[in-house]
PDB file of C-alpha atoms and ligand atoms in Angstrom:
ATOM      1  CA  UNK A   1      -8.188 -29.263  -7.539  1.00  0.00           C
ATOM      2  CA  UNK A   2      -9.002 -26.244  -9.551  1.00  0.00           C
ATOM      3  CA  UNK A   3      -7.147 -22.903  -9.394  1.00  0.00           C
ATOM      4  CA  UNK A   4      -6.284 -23.030 -13.036  1.00  0.00           C
ATOM      5  CA  UNK A   5      -4.399 -20.012 -14.405  1.00  0.00           C
ATOM      6  CA  UNK A   6      -6.786 -17.026 -14.970  1.00  0.00           C
ATOM      7  CA  UNK A   7      -6.334 -13.684 -16.048  1.00  0.00           C
ATOM      8  CA  UNK A   8      -7.215 -10.991 -13.208  1.00  0.00           C
ATOM      9  CA  UNK A   9     -10.797 -11.004 -12.319  1.00  0.00           C
ATOM     10  CA  UNK A  10     -12.760  -8.278 -13.369  1.00  0.00           C
ATOM     11  CA  UNK A  11     -13.955  -7.358 -10.040  1.00  0.00           C
ATOM     12  CA  UNK A  12     -10.402  -7.226  -8.514  1.00  0.00           C
ATOM     13  CA  UNK A  13      -9.228  -3.730  -8.761  1.00  0.00           C
ATOM     14  CA  UNK A  14      -5.810  -4.569  -7.726  1.00  0.00           C
ATOM     15  CA  UNK A  15      -3.307  -2.135  -9.367  1.00  0.00           C
ATOM     16  CA  UNK A  16       0.360  -1.474  -8.296  1.00  0.00           C
ATOM     17  CA  UNK A  17      -0.133   2.254  -8.467  1.00  0.00           C
ATOM     18  CA  UNK A  18       1.405   5.043  -6.384  1.00  0.00           C
ATOM     19  CA  UNK A  19      -1.857   5.290  -4.187  1.00  0.00           C
ATOM     20  CA  UNK A  20      -1.530   1.614  -3.289  1.00  0.00           C
ATOM     21  CA  UNK A  21       2.024   2.011  -2.234  1.00  0.00           C
ATOM     22  CA  UNK A  22       1.300   5.214  -0.090  1.00  0.00           C
ATOM     23  CA  UNK A  23      -1.732   3.299   1.322  1.00  0.00           C
ATOM     24  CA  UNK A  24       0.488   0.295   2.291  1.00  0.00           C
ATOM     25  CA  UNK A  25       3.146   2.566   3.990  1.00  0.00           C
ATOM     26  CA  UNK A  26       0.536   4.438   6.010  1.00  0.00           C
ATOM     27  CA  UNK A  27      -0.783   0.864   7.282  1.00  0.00           C
ATOM     28  CA  UNK A  28       2.776  -0.034   7.941  1.00  0.00           C
ATOM     29  CA  UNK A  29       3.453   2.749  10.267  1.00  0.00           C
ATOM     30  CA  UNK A  30       0.817   1.377  12.868  1.00  0.00           C
ATOM     31  CA  UNK A  31       2.152  -2.216  12.538  1.00  0.00           C
ATOM     32  CA  UNK A  32       2.940  -2.330  16.058  1.00  0.00           C
ATOM     33  CA  UNK A  33      -0.101  -0.389  17.593  1.00  0.00           C
ATOM     34  CA  UNK A  34      -2.754  -1.864  15.236  1.00  0.00           C
ATOM     35  CA  UNK A  35      -1.434  -5.048  13.684  1.00  0.00           C
ATOM     36  CA  UNK A  36      -4.952  -5.875  12.495  1.00  0.00           C
ATOM     37  CA  UNK A  37      -5.084  -2.814  10.328  1.00  0.00           C
ATOM     38  CA  UNK A  38      -1.829  -3.391   8.614  1.00  0.00           C
ATOM     39  CA  UNK A  39      -1.965  -7.126   8.416  1.00  0.00           C
ATOM     40  CA  UNK A  40      -5.496  -7.221   7.226  1.00  0.00           C
ATOM     41  CA  UNK A  41      -4.728  -4.645   4.515  1.00  0.00           C
ATOM     42  CA  UNK A  42      -1.524  -6.718   3.495  1.00  0.00           C
ATOM     43  CA  UNK A  43      -3.641  -9.974   3.232  1.00  0.00           C
ATOM     44  CA  UNK A  44      -6.198  -8.119   1.148  1.00  0.00           C
ATOM     45  CA  UNK A  45      -3.581  -6.701  -1.052  1.00  0.00           C
ATOM     46  CA  UNK A  46      -2.122 -10.184  -1.453  1.00  0.00           C
ATOM     47  CA  UNK A  47      -5.504 -11.568  -2.554  1.00  0.00           C
ATOM     48  CA  UNK A  48      -5.833  -9.091  -5.289  1.00  0.00           C
ATOM     49  CA  UNK A  49      -2.327  -9.512  -6.298  1.00  0.00           C
ATOM     50  CA  UNK A  50      -2.578 -13.426  -6.388  1.00  0.00           C
ATOM     51  CA  UNK A  51      -5.835 -12.956  -8.445  1.00  0.00           C
ATOM     52  CA  UNK A  52      -3.627 -11.979 -11.366  1.00  0.00           C
ATOM     53  CA  UNK A  53      -1.718 -15.279 -11.581  1.00  0.00           C
ATOM     54  CA  UNK A  54      -4.753 -17.845 -10.779  1.00  0.00           C
ATOM     55  CA  UNK A  55      -8.105 -18.028  -9.876  1.00  0.00           C
ATOM     56  CA  UNK A  56      -8.413 -18.219  -6.338  1.00  0.00           C
ATOM     57  CA  UNK A  57     -11.917 -19.760  -6.023  1.00  0.00           C
ATOM     58  CA  UNK A  58     -11.517 -23.550  -5.256  1.00  0.00           C
ATOM     59  CA  UNK A  59      -7.790 -23.280  -5.247  1.00  0.00           C
ATOM     60  CA  UNK A  60      -5.900 -25.130  -2.520  1.00  0.00           C
ATOM     61  CA  UNK A  61      -3.240 -23.117  -1.048  1.00  0.00           C
ATOM     62  CA  UNK A  62      -0.476 -23.442   1.523  1.00  0.00           C
ATOM     63  CA  UNK A  63       0.540 -20.381   3.608  1.00  0.00           C
ATOM     64  CA  UNK A  64       4.349 -21.081   4.699  1.00  0.00           C
ATOM     65  CA  UNK A  65       4.996 -18.934   7.749  1.00  0.00           C
ATOM     66  CA  UNK A  66       1.433 -17.914   7.952  1.00  0.00           C
ATOM     67  CA  UNK A  67       1.560 -16.331  11.281  1.00  0.00           C
ATOM     68  CA  UNK A  68      -1.679 -15.590  13.373  1.00  0.00           C
ATOM     69  CA  UNK A  69      -4.529 -15.707  10.438  1.00  0.00           C
ATOM     70  CA  UNK A  70      -4.998 -12.585   8.878  1.00  0.00           C
ATOM     71  CA  UNK A  71      -4.066 -14.256   5.506  1.00  0.00           C
ATOM     72  CA  UNK A  72      -6.586 -17.044   6.198  1.00  0.00           C
ATOM     73  CA  UNK A  73      -9.584 -14.867   6.581  1.00  0.00           C
ATOM     74  CA  UNK A  74      -8.685 -12.964   3.375  1.00  0.00           C
ATOM     75  CA  UNK A  75      -7.943 -16.115   1.232  1.00  0.00           C
ATOM     76  CA  UNK A  76     -10.883 -17.988   2.545  1.00  0.00           C
ATOM     77  CA  UNK A  77     -13.037 -14.926   1.701  1.00  0.00           C
ATOM     78  CA  UNK A  78     -11.729 -15.250  -1.753  1.00  0.00           C
ATOM     79  CA  UNK A  79     -12.872 -18.811  -2.096  1.00  0.00           C
ATOM     80  CA  UNK A  80      -9.569 -20.602  -1.455  1.00  0.00           C
ATOM     81  CA  UNK A  81      -9.183 -23.511   0.599  1.00  0.00           C
ATOM     82  CA  UNK A  82      -6.384 -22.306   3.067  1.00  0.00           C
ATOM     83  CA  UNK A  83      -3.689 -24.391   4.927  1.00  0.00           C
ATOM     84  CA  UNK A  84      -0.991 -22.697   6.991  1.00  0.00           C
ATOM     85  CA  UNK A  85       2.199 -24.052   8.272  1.00  0.00           C
ATOM     86  CA  UNK A  86       4.389 -22.227  10.590  1.00  0.00           C
ATOM     87  CA  UNK A  87       7.254 -23.013  12.772  1.00  0.00           C
ATOM     88  CA  UNK A  88       6.038 -21.024  15.994  1.00  0.00           C
ATOM     89  CA  UNK A  89       2.971 -21.981  18.114  1.00  0.00           C
ATOM     90  CA  UNK A  90       3.385 -18.264  19.921  1.00  0.00           C
ATOM     91  CA  UNK A  91       3.027 -16.385  16.455  1.00  0.00           C
ATOM     92  CA  UNK A  92       0.103 -18.949  15.354  1.00  0.00           C
ATOM     93  CA  UNK A  93      -1.882 -18.103  18.498  1.00  0.00           C
ATOM     94  CA  UNK A  94      -1.419 -14.213  18.266  1.00  0.00           C
ATOM     95  CA  UNK A  95      -4.999 -13.790  17.484  1.00  0.00           C
ATOM     96  CA  UNK A  96      -6.276 -16.360  19.800  1.00  0.00           C
ATOM     97  CA  UNK A  97      -7.061 -20.015  19.068  1.00  0.00           C
ATOM     98  CA  UNK A  98      -5.008 -21.651  16.272  1.00  0.00           C
ATOM     99  CA  UNK A  99      -7.577 -22.503  13.535  1.00  0.00           C
ATOM    100  CA  UNK A 100      -8.052 -25.725  11.827  1.00  0.00           C
ATOM    101  CA  UNK A 101      -5.997 -26.368   8.783  1.00  0.00           C
ATOM    102  CA  UNK A 102      -2.815 -25.336  10.450  1.00  0.00           C
ATOM    103  CA  UNK A 103       0.107 -27.496  10.710  1.00  0.00           C
ATOM    104  CA  UNK A 104       3.460 -26.814  12.887  1.00  0.00           C
ATOM    105  CA  UNK A 105       6.527 -27.602  10.856  1.00  0.00           C
ATOM    106  CA  UNK A 106       9.370 -26.194   9.231  1.00  0.00           C
ATOM    107  CA  UNK A 107       9.447 -24.187   5.834  1.00  0.00           C
ATOM    108  CA  UNK A 108      12.637 -25.959   4.521  1.00  0.00           C
ATOM    109  CA  UNK A 109      11.060 -29.341   5.293  1.00  0.00           C
ATOM    110  CA  UNK A 110       7.550 -29.194   4.372  1.00  0.00           C
ATOM    111  CA  UNK A 111       5.509 -31.918   5.736  1.00  0.00           C
ATOM    112  CA  UNK A 112       3.514 -32.394   2.560  1.00  0.00           C
ATOM    113  CA  UNK A 113       3.469 -34.721  -0.705  1.00  0.00           C
ATOM    114  CA  UNK A 114       4.628 -33.324  -4.113  1.00  0.00           C
ATOM    115  CA  UNK A 115       2.284 -31.454  -6.137  1.00  0.00           C
ATOM    116  CA  UNK A 116      -0.323 -30.837  -3.049  1.00  0.00           C
ATOM    117  CA  UNK A 117      -1.349 -27.515  -3.831  1.00  0.00           C
ATOM    118  CA  UNK A 118      -2.592 -25.044  -6.530  1.00  0.00           C
ATOM    119  CA  UNK A 119      -0.844 -22.127  -4.697  1.00  0.00           C
ATOM    120  CA  UNK A 120       2.124 -22.140  -2.053  1.00  0.00           C
ATOM    121  CA  UNK A 121       2.372 -18.572  -0.892  1.00  0.00           C
ATOM    122  CA  UNK A 122       4.845 -17.174   1.539  1.00  0.00           C
ATOM    123  CA  UNK A 123       5.074 -13.529   2.987  1.00  0.00           C
ATOM    124  CA  UNK A 124       7.891 -12.140   4.890  1.00  0.00           C
ATOM    125  CA  UNK A 125       9.394 -15.585   5.907  1.00  0.00           C
ATOM    126  CA  UNK A 126      12.379 -16.497   3.605  1.00  0.00           C
ATOM    127  CA  UNK A 127      14.721 -13.824   5.569  1.00  0.00           C
ATOM    128  CA  UNK A 128      13.716 -15.835   9.015  1.00  0.00           C
ATOM    129  CA  UNK A 129      15.162 -19.208   7.766  1.00  0.00           C
ATOM    130  CA  UNK A 130      18.821 -20.319   7.433  1.00  0.00           C
ATOM    131  CA  UNK A 131      18.503 -21.632   4.261  1.00  0.00           C
ATOM    132  CA  UNK A 132      15.875 -19.693   2.267  1.00  0.00           C
ATOM    133  CA  UNK A 133      16.462 -21.119  -1.062  1.00  0.00           C
ATOM    134  CA  UNK A 134      15.847 -24.611   0.183  1.00  0.00           C
ATOM    135  CA  UNK A 135      12.521 -23.185   1.545  1.00  0.00           C
ATOM    136  CA  UNK A 136      11.690 -21.851  -1.837  1.00  0.00           C
ATOM    137  CA  UNK A 137      12.501 -25.252  -3.591  1.00  0.00           C
ATOM    138  CA  UNK A 138      10.226 -26.757  -1.012  1.00  0.00           C
ATOM    139  CA  UNK A 139       7.347 -24.574  -2.049  1.00  0.00           C
ATOM    140  CA  UNK A 140       7.858 -25.523  -5.609  1.00  0.00           C
ATOM    141  CA  UNK A 141       7.918 -29.151  -4.755  1.00  0.00           C
ATOM    142  CA  UNK A 142       4.453 -29.147  -3.189  1.00  0.00           C
ATOM    143  CA  UNK A 143       2.972 -27.104  -5.926  1.00  0.00           C
ATOM    144  CA  UNK A 144       1.233 -29.018  -8.633  1.00  0.00           C
ATOM    145  CA  UNK A 145       2.517 -28.430 -12.289  1.00  0.00           C
ATOM    146  CA  UNK A 146       0.944 -25.174 -13.760  1.00  0.00           C
ATOM    147  CA  UNK A 147       0.443 -24.073 -10.048  1.00  0.00           C
ATOM    148  CA  UNK A 148       2.076 -20.975  -8.397  1.00  0.00           C
ATOM    149  CA  UNK A 149       4.580 -20.370  -5.841  1.00  0.00           C
ATOM    150  CA  UNK A 150       4.531 -16.702  -4.575  1.00  0.00           C
ATOM    151  CA  UNK A 151       7.804 -16.117  -2.709  1.00  0.00           C
ATOM    152  CA  UNK A 152       8.058 -12.740  -0.947  1.00  0.00           C
ATOM    153  CA  UNK A 153      10.591 -11.659   1.500  1.00  0.00           C
ATOM    154  CA  UNK A 154      12.054  -8.504   3.133  1.00  0.00           C
ATOM    155  CA  UNK A 155      15.338  -7.641   1.319  1.00  0.00           C
ATOM    156  CA  UNK A 156      18.375  -7.168   3.700  1.00  0.00           C
ATOM    157  CA  UNK A 157      19.571  -4.022   2.354  1.00  0.00           C
ATOM    158  CA  UNK A 158      16.101  -2.245   1.944  1.00  0.00           C
ATOM    159  CA  UNK A 159      14.906   0.195   4.616  1.00  0.00           C
ATOM    160  CA  UNK A 160      13.229  -2.652   6.906  1.00  0.00           C
ATOM    161  CA  UNK A 161      15.991  -5.069   6.071  1.00  0.00           C
ATOM    162  CA  UNK A 162      17.202  -5.160   9.797  1.00  0.00           C
ATOM    163  CA  UNK A 163      13.421  -5.094  11.053  1.00  0.00           C
ATOM    164  CA  UNK A 164      13.372  -3.512  14.584  1.00  0.00           C
ATOM    165  CA  UNK A 165      17.106  -3.014  14.550  1.00  0.00           C
ATOM    166  CA  UNK A 166      16.905  -1.127  11.253  1.00  0.00           C
ATOM    167  CA  UNK A 167      18.416   1.267  10.010  1.00  0.00           C
ATOM    168  CA  UNK A 168      21.363   0.023  12.199  1.00  0.00           C
ATOM    169  CA  UNK A 169      21.577  -3.101  10.162  1.00  0.00           C
ATOM    170  CA  UNK A 170      23.497  -0.949   7.187  1.00  0.00           C
ATOM    171  CA  UNK A 171      26.400  -1.096   9.721  1.00  0.00           C
ATOM    172  CA  UNK A 172      26.256  -4.735  10.065  1.00  0.00           C
ATOM    173  CA  UNK A 173      23.719  -7.188  11.522  1.00  0.00           C
ATOM    174  CA  UNK A 174      25.287  -8.283  14.614  1.00  0.00           C
ATOM    175  CA  UNK A 175      26.342  -4.685  15.524  1.00  0.00           C
ATOM    176  CA  UNK A 176      22.894  -3.682  14.997  1.00  0.00           C
ATOM    177  CA  UNK A 177      21.650  -6.470  17.239  1.00  0.00           C
ATOM    178  CA  UNK A 178      24.094  -5.596  19.972  1.00  0.00           C
ATOM    179  CA  UNK A 179      23.150  -1.912  19.860  1.00  0.00           C
ATOM    180  CA  UNK A 180      19.418  -2.969  20.251  1.00  0.00           C
ATOM    181  CA  UNK A 181      20.140  -5.037  23.371  1.00  0.00           C
ATOM    182  CA  UNK A 182      22.151  -2.355  24.915  1.00  0.00           C
ATOM    183  CA  UNK A 183      19.343   0.333  24.176  1.00  0.00           C
ATOM    184  CA  UNK A 184      16.349  -1.759  25.292  1.00  0.00           C
ATOM    185  CA  UNK A 185      17.670  -4.222  27.796  1.00  0.00           C
ATOM    186  CA  UNK A 186      16.378  -7.075  25.817  1.00  0.00           C
ATOM    187  CA  UNK A 187      17.204  -8.805  22.589  1.00  0.00           C
ATOM    188  CA  UNK A 188      15.031  -7.818  19.415  1.00  0.00           C
ATOM    189  CA  UNK A 189      12.324 -10.163  18.401  1.00  0.00           C
ATOM    190  CA  UNK A 190      14.184 -10.909  15.046  1.00  0.00           C
ATOM    191  CA  UNK A 191      17.892 -11.864  16.118  1.00  0.00           C
ATOM    192  CA  UNK A 192      20.442 -11.516  13.467  1.00  0.00           C
ATOM    193  CA  UNK A 193      22.102 -14.817  12.732  1.00  0.00           C
ATOM    194  CA  UNK A 194      19.381 -16.812  14.632  1.00  0.00           C
ATOM    195  CA  UNK A 195      15.946 -15.806  13.260  1.00  0.00           C
ATOM    196  CA  UNK A 196      17.082 -13.264  10.953  1.00  0.00           C
ATOM    197  CA  UNK A 197      19.342 -13.449   7.978  1.00  0.00           C
ATOM    198  CA  UNK A 198      20.447 -11.367   5.145  1.00  0.00           C
ATOM    199  CA  UNK A 199      18.496 -12.191   2.092  1.00  0.00           C
ATOM    200  CA  UNK A 200      19.431  -9.732  -0.841  1.00  0.00           C
ATOM    201  CA  UNK A 201      17.721  -8.916  -3.950  1.00  0.00           C
ATOM    202  CA  UNK A 202      20.419  -9.955  -5.956  1.00  0.00           C
ATOM    203  CA  UNK A 203      20.358 -13.547  -4.267  1.00  0.00           C
ATOM    204  CA  UNK A 204      16.725 -13.744  -5.302  1.00  0.00           C
ATOM    205  CA  UNK A 205      17.399 -12.810  -8.887  1.00  0.00           C
ATOM    206  CA  UNK A 206      20.083 -15.195  -8.952  1.00  0.00           C
ATOM    207  CA  UNK A 207      17.770 -18.099  -7.540  1.00  0.00           C
ATOM    208  CA  UNK A 208      15.217 -17.129  -9.830  1.00  0.00           C
ATOM    209  CA  UNK A 209      17.566 -17.372 -12.922  1.00  0.00           C
ATOM    210  CA  UNK A 210      19.114 -20.613 -11.926  1.00  0.00           C
ATOM    211  CA  UNK A 211      16.183 -22.851 -10.388  1.00  0.00           C
ATOM    212  CA  UNK A 212      14.820 -25.503 -12.727  1.00  0.00           C
ATOM    213  CA  UNK A 213      11.643 -26.201 -10.986  1.00  0.00           C
ATOM    214  CA  UNK A 214       9.305 -23.753 -12.850  1.00  0.00           C
ATOM    215  CA  UNK A 215       8.756 -20.719 -14.978  1.00  0.00           C
ATOM    216  CA  UNK A 216       9.501 -17.594 -13.427  1.00  0.00           C
ATOM    217  CA  UNK A 217       6.629 -15.371 -14.143  1.00  0.00           C
ATOM    218  CA  UNK A 218       7.509 -12.177 -12.152  1.00  0.00           C
ATOM    219  CA  UNK A 219      10.377 -10.765 -10.168  1.00  0.00           C
ATOM    220  CA  UNK A 220       9.138  -7.694  -8.715  1.00  0.00           C
ATOM    221  CA  UNK A 221       9.422  -5.317  -5.889  1.00  0.00           C
ATOM    222  CA  UNK A 222       6.262  -6.026  -3.664  1.00  0.00           C
ATOM    223  CA  UNK A 223       5.237  -2.659  -2.530  1.00  0.00           C
ATOM    224  CA  UNK A 224       6.660  -0.305  -5.133  1.00  0.00           C
ATOM    225  CA  UNK A 225       4.544   1.207  -7.950  1.00  0.00           C
ATOM    226  CA  UNK A 226       4.711  -0.554 -11.158  1.00  0.00           C
ATOM    227  CA  UNK A 227       6.605   2.227 -12.992  1.00  0.00           C
ATOM    228  CA  UNK A 228       9.467   1.568 -10.427  1.00  0.00           C
ATOM    229  CA  UNK A 229       9.734  -2.192 -11.267  1.00  0.00           C
ATOM    230  CA  UNK A 230      12.697  -1.624 -13.525  1.00  0.00           C
ATOM    231  CA  UNK A 231      14.690  -0.695 -10.559  1.00  0.00           C
ATOM    232  CA  UNK A 232      15.453  -4.416  -9.960  1.00  0.00           C
ATOM    233  CA  UNK A 233      17.726  -4.370 -13.150  1.00  0.00           C
ATOM    234  CA  UNK A 234      20.032  -1.590 -11.598  1.00  0.00           C
ATOM    235  CA  UNK A 235      22.613  -3.228  -9.130  1.00  0.00           C
ATOM    236  CA  UNK A 236      23.115  -1.417  -6.009  1.00  0.00           C
ATOM    237  CA  UNK A 237      20.285   0.792  -6.148  1.00  0.00           C
ATOM    238  CA  UNK A 238      17.836  -2.003  -6.327  1.00  0.00           C
ATOM    239  CA  UNK A 239      19.047  -3.440  -2.906  1.00  0.00           C
ATOM    240  CA  UNK A 240      18.194  -0.015  -1.476  1.00  0.00           C
ATOM    241  CA  UNK A 241      15.027   0.708  -2.923  1.00  0.00           C
ATOM    242  CA  UNK A 242      13.455  -2.681  -2.594  1.00  0.00           C
ATOM    243  CA  UNK A 243      11.517  -3.367   0.777  1.00  0.00           C
ATOM    244  CA  UNK A 244      10.450  -6.747  -0.399  1.00  0.00           C
ATOM    245  CA  UNK A 245      11.075  -8.948  -3.442  1.00  0.00           C
ATOM    246  CA  UNK A 246       8.461 -11.142  -4.977  1.00  0.00           C
ATOM    247  CA  UNK A 247       9.210 -14.040  -6.966  1.00  0.00           C
ATOM    248  CA  UNK A 248       6.401 -15.734  -8.734  1.00  0.00           C
ATOM    249  CA  UNK A 249       6.986 -18.999 -10.319  1.00  0.00           C
ATOM    250  CA  UNK A 250       4.790 -21.332 -12.363  1.00  0.00           C
ATOM    251  CA  UNK A 251       5.711 -24.827 -11.154  1.00  0.00           C
ATOM    252  CA  UNK A 252       6.736 -27.501 -13.698  1.00  0.00           C
TER     253      UNK A 252
HETATM  254  C1  LIG B 301       7.262 -11.812  10.022  1.00  0.00           C
HETATM  255  S1  LIG B 301       6.287 -13.191  10.405  1.00  0.00           S
HETATM  256  C2  LIG B 301       5.129 -13.058   8.603  1.00  0.00           C
HETATM  257  C3  LIG B 301       3.907 -13.536   8.969  1.00  0.00           C
HETATM  258  C4  LIG B 301       2.964 -13.476   7.792  1.00  0.00           C
HETATM  259  N1  LIG B 301       3.352 -14.338   6.762  1.00  0.00           N
HETATM  260  C5  LIG B 301       3.169 -12.035   7.073  1.00  0.00           C
HETATM  261  O1  LIG B 301       3.616 -11.707   5.949  1.00  0.00           O
HETATM  262  O2  LIG B 301       2.578 -11.165   7.815  1.00  0.00           O
HETATM  263  C6  LIG B 301       7.400 -14.463   9.861  1.00  0.00           C
HETATM  264  C7  LIG B 301       6.639 -15.821  10.146  1.00  0.00           C
HETATM  265  O3  LIG B 301       7.806 -16.736   9.740  1.00  0.00           O
HETATM  266  C8  LIG B 301       7.757 -18.027  10.719  1.00  0.00           C
HETATM  267  N2  LIG B 301       8.716 -18.761  10.446  1.00  0.00           N
HETATM  268  C9  LIG B 301       9.893 -18.557  10.954  1.00  0.00           C
HETATM  269  N3  LIG B 301      10.849 -19.665  10.463  1.00  0.00           N
HETATM  270  C10 LIG B 301      10.058 -20.670   9.972  1.00  0.00           C
HETATM  271  C11 LIG B 301      10.210 -21.830   9.661  1.00  0.00           C
HETATM  272  N4  LIG B 301      11.402 -22.400   9.500  1.00  0.00           N
HETATM  273  N5  LIG B 301       9.218 -22.503   8.984  1.00  0.00           N
HETATM  274  C12 LIG B 301       7.916 -21.978   8.856  1.00  0.00           C
HETATM  275  N6  LIG B 301       7.602 -20.862   9.417  1.00  0.00           N
HETATM  276  C13 LIG B 301       8.810 -20.020  10.152  1.00  0.00           C
HETATM  277  C14 LIG B 301       7.325 -17.153  12.159  1.00  0.00           C
HETATM  278  O4  LIG B 301       6.941 -18.176  13.072  1.00  0.00           O
HETATM  279  C15 LIG B 301       6.441 -16.082  11.668  1.00  0.00           C
HETATM  280  O5  LIG B 301       5.134 -16.443  11.955  1.00  0.00           O
END
């Protein structure tokens, strides 16, 4: 396998600037009506960001909770061999047929051997599993020494923590779920306590500090501009301004 550590590629103009944050936000606003636009943009953004940690050309990667395939297209275009694992057949078939190289399984018990991939990637999944840090450790287990685990999740006290029940999750997840049911006549897609859990920025920082499976390369708010990265050091405020936290670990 290749995928050795590499500096950012010169043809990858990925920059965590304000323009990028604003564009991602604009794309996010049409997530329901035009998912291809939002997820396509997010996938291309991920390729640019990941290219700063390893060379994707020839790298073997696993996308845990990959969903319907937008990320496959972007990572394959960048030269990676892309495997996806997801627990939900309905999610996987959201764009049509399920692509070859897709595995049905549980992110907390990955059906892969140790050191199998150069990159283990997960985007917006940790908050959907009941034991998120077990999933993070599984991701590092399957990443070869020197490879990268990129762990990204929606933080609970961020603006989108409650997903479609936001902003009512600030009054409690169970209450927000009940309110949604009363208003819409059906349960939200992401059901608090079943398929949506409270994962905070502090939990991520604590896990990153105490885990022994790799060297932490970055802990950063995914969508914020670089000048706002320091906010993750401010307790309380960091929970409110971080939509999504990324933990990047180089496996031992
Ligand atoms: C919000 S979607 C994220 C999709 C994609 N990664 C993205 O960033 O757009 C969450 C995904 O996690 C998957 N998922 C939920 N629980 C899982 C589990 N225990 N193991 C693997 N995937 C899971 C869901 O089926 C869904 O496809």
